[in-house]
Coordinates of N, CA and C in Angstrom, one line a residue:
M1 N 0.9 -1.2 0.0 CA 0.0 0.0 0.0 C 0.9 1.2 0.0
P2 N 0.6 2.2 -0.8 CA 1.5 3.4 -0.9 C 1.6 4.1 0.4
L3 N 2.7 4.8 0.6 CA 3.0 5.5 1.9 C 1.9 6.4 2.3
I4 N 1.3 7.2 1.3 CA 0.3 8.2 1.7 C -0.9 7.5 2.3
K5 N -1.4 6.4 1.7 CA -2.6 5.7 2.3 C -2.2 5.0 3.6
S6 N -1.1 4.5 3.7 CA -0.7 3.8 5.0 C -0.6 4.9 6.1
C7 N 0.1 6.0 5.8 CA 0.2 7.1 6.7 C -1.2 7.7 7.1
A8 N -2.0 7.8 6.1 CA -3.4 8.4 6.4 C -4.1 7.5 7.3
K9 N -4.1 6.2 7.1 CA -4.8 5.2 8.0 C -4.3 5.4 9.5
L10 N -3.0 5.5 9.6 CA -2.4 5.6 11.0 C -2.8 7.0 11.6
L11 N -2.8 8.0 10.8 CA -3.2 9.3 11.3 C -4.6 9.4 11.6
E12 N -5.5 8.7 10.9 CA -6.9 8.7 11.2 C -7.1 8.1 12.6
K13 N -6.4 7.0 12.8 CA -6.5 6.3 14.1 C -6.0 7.2 15.2
V14 N -4.8 7.9 15.0 CA -4.3 8.8 16.0 C -5.3 9.9 16.4
L15 N -5.8 10.5 15.3 CA -6.7 11.6 15.6 C -8.1 11.2 16.2
S16 N -8.5 9.9 15.9 CA -9.7 9.4 16.5 C -9.6 9.2 18.0
T17 N -8.4 9.2 18.5 CA -8.2 9.0 20.0 C -8.0 10.4 20.6
G18 N -8.0 11.4 19.8 CA -7.9 12.8 20.4 C -6.4 13.2 20.5
K19 N -5.5 12.4 20.0 CA -4.1 12.7 20.1 C -3.6 13.5 18.9
R20 N -2.4 14.0 19.0 CA -1.8 14.8 17.9 C -0.5 14.0 17.4
A21 N -0.1 14.3 16.2 CA 1.1 13.6 15.6 C 2.0 14.5 14.9
V22 N 3.3 14.1 14.9 CA 4.3 14.7 14.0 C 4.6 13.6 13.0
V23 N 4.7 13.9 11.7 CA 5.2 13.0 10.7 C 6.6 13.5 10.3
L24 N 7.6 12.7 10.6 CA 9.0 13.0 10.4 C 9.4 12.4 9.0
C25 N 9.7 13.3 8.1 CA 10.1 12.9 6.7 C 11.6 13.2 6.6
G26 N 12.2 12.5 5.6 CA 13.6 12.7 5.3 C 14.0 13.8 4.4
T27 N 13.0 14.3 3.6 CA 13.3 15.3 2.7 C 12.1 16.3 2.6
S28 N 12.4 17.5 2.1 CA 11.3 18.4 1.9 C 10.4 18.0 0.7
D29 N 10.9 17.2 -0.2 CA 10.0 16.6 -1.3 C 9.0 15.7 -0.7
R30 N 9.5 14.9 0.3 CA 8.5 13.9 0.9 C 7.5 14.7 1.7
V31 N 7.9 15.8 2.4 CA 6.9 16.6 3.1 C 5.8 17.1 2.1
A32 N 6.3 17.6 1.0 CA 5.4 18.1 0.0 C 4.4 17.1 -0.6
D33 N 5.0 15.9 -0.8 CA 4.2 14.8 -1.3 C 3.1 14.3 -0.3
L34 N 3.5 14.2 0.9 CA 2.5 13.8 2.0 C 1.5 14.9 2.2
N35 N 2.0 16.1 2.2 CA 1.0 17.3 2.4 C 0.0 17.2 1.3
A36 N 0.4 17.1 0.1 CA -0.6 17.1 -1.0 C -1.5 15.8 -0.9
G37 N -0.8 14.7 -0.7 CA -1.6 13.4 -0.7 C -2.6 13.3 0.4
L38 N -2.3 13.9 1.6 CA -3.3 13.8 2.7 C -4.5 14.6 2.5
W39 N -4.4 15.6 1.6 CA -5.6 16.4 1.2 C -6.5 15.6 0.3
T40 N -5.9 14.7 -0.5 CA -6.7 14.1 -1.6 C -6.8 12.5 -1.5
Y41 N -6.3 11.9 -0.4 CA -6.2 10.4 -0.4 C -7.5 9.7 -0.4
A42 N -8.6 10.4 0.0 CA -9.9 9.8 0.0 C -11.0 10.9 -0.1
T43 N -12.0 10.6 -0.9 CA -13.0 11.7 -1.2 C -13.9 12.0 0.0
Q44 N -14.0 11.0 0.9 CA -14.9 11.2 2.1 C -14.2 11.5 3.4
S45 N -12.9 11.7 3.3 CA -12.1 11.9 4.5 C -11.4 13.3 4.5
F46 N -11.2 13.7 5.8 CA -10.4 15.0 5.9 C -9.5 14.8 7.1
L47 N -8.2 15.0 6.8 CA -7.1 14.9 7.8 C -6.5 16.3 8.0
P48 N -6.9 17.0 9.0 CA -6.3 18.3 9.2 C -4.8 18.2 9.5
H49 N -4.0 18.9 8.8 CA -2.5 18.9 8.9 C -1.9 20.1 8.4
G50 N -0.6 20.3 8.7 CA 0.1 21.4 8.2 C 1.6 21.2 8.1
T51 N 2.3 22.1 7.5 CA 3.7 22.1 7.4 C 4.3 23.5 7.6
V52 N 5.5 23.6 7.6 CA 6.1 24.9 7.8 C 5.6 25.9 6.8
R53 N 5.2 25.4 5.6 CA 4.7 26.3 4.6 C 3.4 27.0 5.0
E54 N 2.5 26.2 5.7 CA 1.2 26.8 6.1 C 1.4 27.5 7.5
G55 N 2.4 27.1 8.3 CA 2.6 27.7 9.6 C 1.6 27.3 10.6
N56 N 1.5 28.1 11.7 CA 0.6 27.8 12.8 C 0.8 26.4 13.4
A57 N 2.0 26.0 13.6 CA 2.3 24.6 14.0 C 1.5 24.2 15.2
A58 N 1.4 25.1 16.2 CA 0.7 24.8 17.5 C -0.7 24.4 17.3
R59 N -1.3 24.9 16.2 CA -2.8 24.6 15.9 C -3.0 23.4 15.1
Q60 N -2.0 22.8 14.6 CA -2.1 21.7 13.7 C -2.2 20.3 14.4
P61 N -3.2 19.5 14.2 CA -3.3 18.2 14.9 C -2.2 17.3 14.3
V62 N -1.8 17.5 13.1 CA -0.8 16.7 12.4 C 0.2 17.7 11.8
W63 N 1.5 17.6 12.2 CA 2.6 18.5 11.7 C 3.5 17.6 10.9
I64 N 3.7 17.9 9.6 CA 4.6 17.2 8.8 C 5.9 18.0 8.6
T65 N 7.1 17.4 8.8 CA 8.3 18.1 8.9 C 9.5 17.2 8.6
T66 N 10.6 17.9 8.4 CA 11.9 17.2 8.2 C 12.8 17.3 9.5
E67 N 12.3 18.0 10.5 CA 13.0 18.2 11.7 C 12.5 17.4 12.8
V68 N 13.4 16.9 13.7 CA 12.9 16.3 14.9 C 12.5 17.4 15.9
E69 N 11.2 17.7 15.8 CA 10.6 18.8 16.6 C 9.2 18.4 17.0
N70 N 8.6 19.1 17.9 CA 7.3 18.8 18.4 C 6.5 20.1 18.7
P71 N 6.3 20.9 17.6 CA 5.7 22.3 17.8 C 4.2 22.2 18.1
N72 N 3.6 21.1 17.9 CA 2.1 21.0 18.1 C 1.8 20.2 19.3
G73 N 2.7 19.9 20.2 CA 2.5 19.1 21.4 C 2.0 17.7 21.1
A74 N 2.5 17.1 20.1 CA 2.1 15.7 19.7 C 2.6 14.7 20.7
E75 N 1.8 13.6 20.9 CA 2.2 12.5 21.7 C 2.9 11.4 20.8
I76 N 2.6 11.5 19.5 CA 3.1 10.4 18.6 C 3.9 11.0 17.5
V77 N 5.0 10.3 17.2 CA 5.8 10.7 16.0 C 5.7 9.5 15.0
I78 N 5.5 9.8 13.8 CA 5.5 8.8 12.7 C 6.7 9.0 11.8
I79 N 7.6 8.1 11.8 CA 8.8 8.2 11.0 C 8.6 7.5 9.7
V80 N 8.8 8.2 8.6 CA 8.6 7.6 7.3 C 9.8 7.3 6.5
D81 N 11.0 7.9 6.9 CA 12.2 7.7 6.1 C 13.4 7.2 6.8
G82 N 13.1 6.5 7.9 CA 14.2 5.8 8.6 C 15.0 6.7 9.6
Q83 N 14.5 7.8 10.0 CA 15.2 8.6 11.0 C 15.2 7.9 12.4
T84 N 16.0 8.3 13.3 CA 16.0 7.7 14.6 C 15.8 8.9 15.6
I85 N 14.9 8.6 16.6 CA 14.7 9.6 17.6 C 15.4 9.1 18.9
T86 N 15.5 10.0 19.8 CA 16.2 9.7 21.1 C 15.2 9.8 22.2
P87 N 15.6 9.3 23.4 CA 14.7 9.4 24.5 C 14.4 10.8 24.9
E88 N 15.3 11.7 24.6 CA 15.1 13.1 24.9 C 14.0 13.8 24.1
D89 N 13.7 13.2 22.9 CA 12.7 13.8 22.1 C 11.3 13.6 22.8
S90 N 10.4 14.5 22.7 CA 9.3 14.6 23.5 C 8.0 13.9 22.9
F91 N 8.2 12.6 22.7 CA 7.0 11.8 22.2 C 6.8 10.6 23.1
H92 N 5.5 10.2 23.2 CA 5.2 9.1 24.1 C 5.3 7.8 23.2
R93 N 5.1 7.9 21.9 CA 5.1 6.7 21.1 C 5.7 7.1 19.7
C94 N 6.5 6.2 19.2 CA 7.1 6.3 17.9 C 6.6 5.2 17.0
L95 N 6.1 5.6 15.8 CA 5.7 4.6 14.8 C 6.7 4.8 13.6
D96 N 7.4 3.7 13.4 CA 8.5 3.7 12.4 C 8.0 2.9 11.2
I97 N 7.5 3.5 10.2 CA 6.9 2.8 9.0 C 8.0 2.7 7.9
F98 N 8.0 1.5 7.2 CA 9.0 1.3 6.2 C 8.4 0.3 5.2
D99 N 8.9 0.3 4.0 CA 8.5 -0.6 2.9 C 9.1 -2.0 3.2
G100 N 8.2 -2.9 3.5 CA 8.7 -4.3 3.8 C 9.1 -5.1 2.6
M101 N 8.9 -4.5 1.4 CA 9.4 -5.1 0.1 C 10.7 -4.6 -0.3
D102 N 11.2 -3.6 0.4 CA 12.5 -3.0 0.1 C 13.6 -3.5 1.1
Q103 N 14.5 -4.4 0.6 CA 15.4 -5.1 1.5 C 16.3 -4.1 2.3
T104 N 16.7 -3.0 1.6 CA 17.5 -2.0 2.3 C 16.7 -1.4 3.5
A105 N 15.5 -1.0 3.2 CA 14.6 -0.4 4.2 C 14.4 -1.4 5.4
V106 N 14.2 -2.7 5.1 CA 14.0 -3.7 6.1 C 15.3 -3.8 7.0
E107 N 16.5 -3.9 6.3 CA 17.7 -4.0 7.1 C 17.9 -2.8 8.0
D108 N 17.6 -1.6 7.4 CA 17.8 -0.4 8.2 C 16.8 -0.4 9.4
A109 N 15.6 -0.9 9.2 CA 14.6 -1.0 10.3 C 15.0 -2.0 11.3
R110 N 15.7 -3.0 10.9 CA 16.2 -4.0 11.9 C 17.3 -3.4 12.8
R111 N 18.1 -2.5 12.2 CA 19.2 -1.9 13.0 C 18.5 -0.9 14.0
R112 N 17.5 -0.2 13.5 CA 16.8 0.7 14.5 C 16.1 0.0 15.6
W113 N 15.5 -1.2 15.2 CA 14.9 -2.0 16.2 C 15.9 -2.4 17.3
Q114 N 17.1 -2.9 16.8 CA 18.1 -3.3 17.8 C 18.6 -2.2 18.7
L115 N 18.7 -1.0 18.1 CA 19.1 0.2 18.9 C 18.1 0.5 19.9
Y116 N 16.8 0.5 19.5 CA 15.7 0.8 20.5 C 15.6 -0.3 21.6
R117 N 15.8 -1.6 21.2 CA 15.8 -2.7 22.1 C 17.0 -2.5 23.1
E118 N 18.2 -2.2 22.7 CA 19.3 -2.0 23.5 C 19.1 -0.9 24.5
R119 N 18.4 0.1 24.2 CA 18.2 1.2 25.1 C 17.0 1.0 26.0
G120 N 16.3 -0.1 25.8 CA 15.3 -0.5 26.8 C 13.9 0.0 26.4
D121 N 13.7 0.4 25.1 CA 12.3 0.9 24.7 C 11.4 -0.3 24.6
T122 N 10.1 -0.1 24.8 CA 9.1 -1.2 24.6 C 8.8 -1.2 23.2
L123 N 8.9 -2.4 22.6 CA 8.8 -2.5 21.1 C 7.6 -3.4 20.7
A124 N 7.0 -3.1 19.6 CA 6.0 -4.0 19.0 C 6.1 -3.9 17.5
Y125 N 5.9 -5.0 16.8 CA 5.9 -4.9 15.3 C 4.5 -5.2 14.8
W126 N 4.1 -4.3 13.9 CA 2.8 -4.5 13.2 C 3.1 -4.5 11.7
K127 N 2.2 -5.1 11.0 CA 2.4 -5.3 9.5 C 1.0 -5.1 8.9
Q128 N 1.0 -4.4 7.7 CA -0.2 -4.2 7.0 C -0.5 -5.4 6.2
N129 N -1.8 -5.8 6.2 CA -2.2 -7.0 5.4 C -2.7 -6.5 4.0
S130 N -3.1 -7.4 3.2 CA -3.5 -7.0 1.8 C -4.7 -6.1 1.8
S131 N -5.4 -6.0 2.8 CA -6.6 -5.0 2.9 C -6.2 -3.7 3.4
G132 N -4.9 -3.6 3.9 CA -4.5 -2.3 4.4 C -4.7 -2.2 5.9
L133 N -5.2 -3.2 6.5 CA -5.4 -3.2 8.0 C -4.1 -3.6 8.7
W134 N -3.8 -3.1 9.9 CA -2.6 -3.4 10.6 C -2.9 -4.6 11.5
E135 N -1.9 -5.5 11.5 CA -2.0 -6.7 12.3 C -0.7 -7.0 12.9
Q136 N -0.7 -7.7 14.1 CA 0.5 -8.0 14.7 C 0.9 -9.5 14.4
P137 N 2.0 -9.7 13.7 CA 2.3 -11.1 13.4 C 2.6 -11.9 14.6
Q138 N 2.3 -13.2 14.6 CA 2.4 -14.1 15.8 C 3.8 -14.3 16.2
N139 N 4.8 -14.3 15.3 CA 6.2 -14.6 15.7 C 7.1 -13.4 15.7
T140 N 6.9 -12.4 16.6 CA 7.7 -11.3 16.6 C 8.5 -11.2 17.9

């Protein structure tokens, strides 16, 4: 499932719980793609979000950025391009999404998993099924 739709499904779930999110991208092009895609990913849905281009970060339920920052008081960060956050970053939960069909992305994700495990973070692995729903594999 393309990144925009996967990210949109996660963000819908986050917002439905009354929480805020930061989406951390690796490039400004990725920010622009997600920004545009979240406005148009579904005809019957609306995901309020913003970027530095729109401003007013504190008012945005979803903030899309290339910086490890939390200007909207988000509880959740969604990492889409393999960045690593530290315990000092102000998030309660980190969702690190990657393309499971891209071997390099999988290897990089495994390295991040090991880093997070070594520093004592609580970890869980979820996978999207063919319908786009998130499920937890039995052997993780």
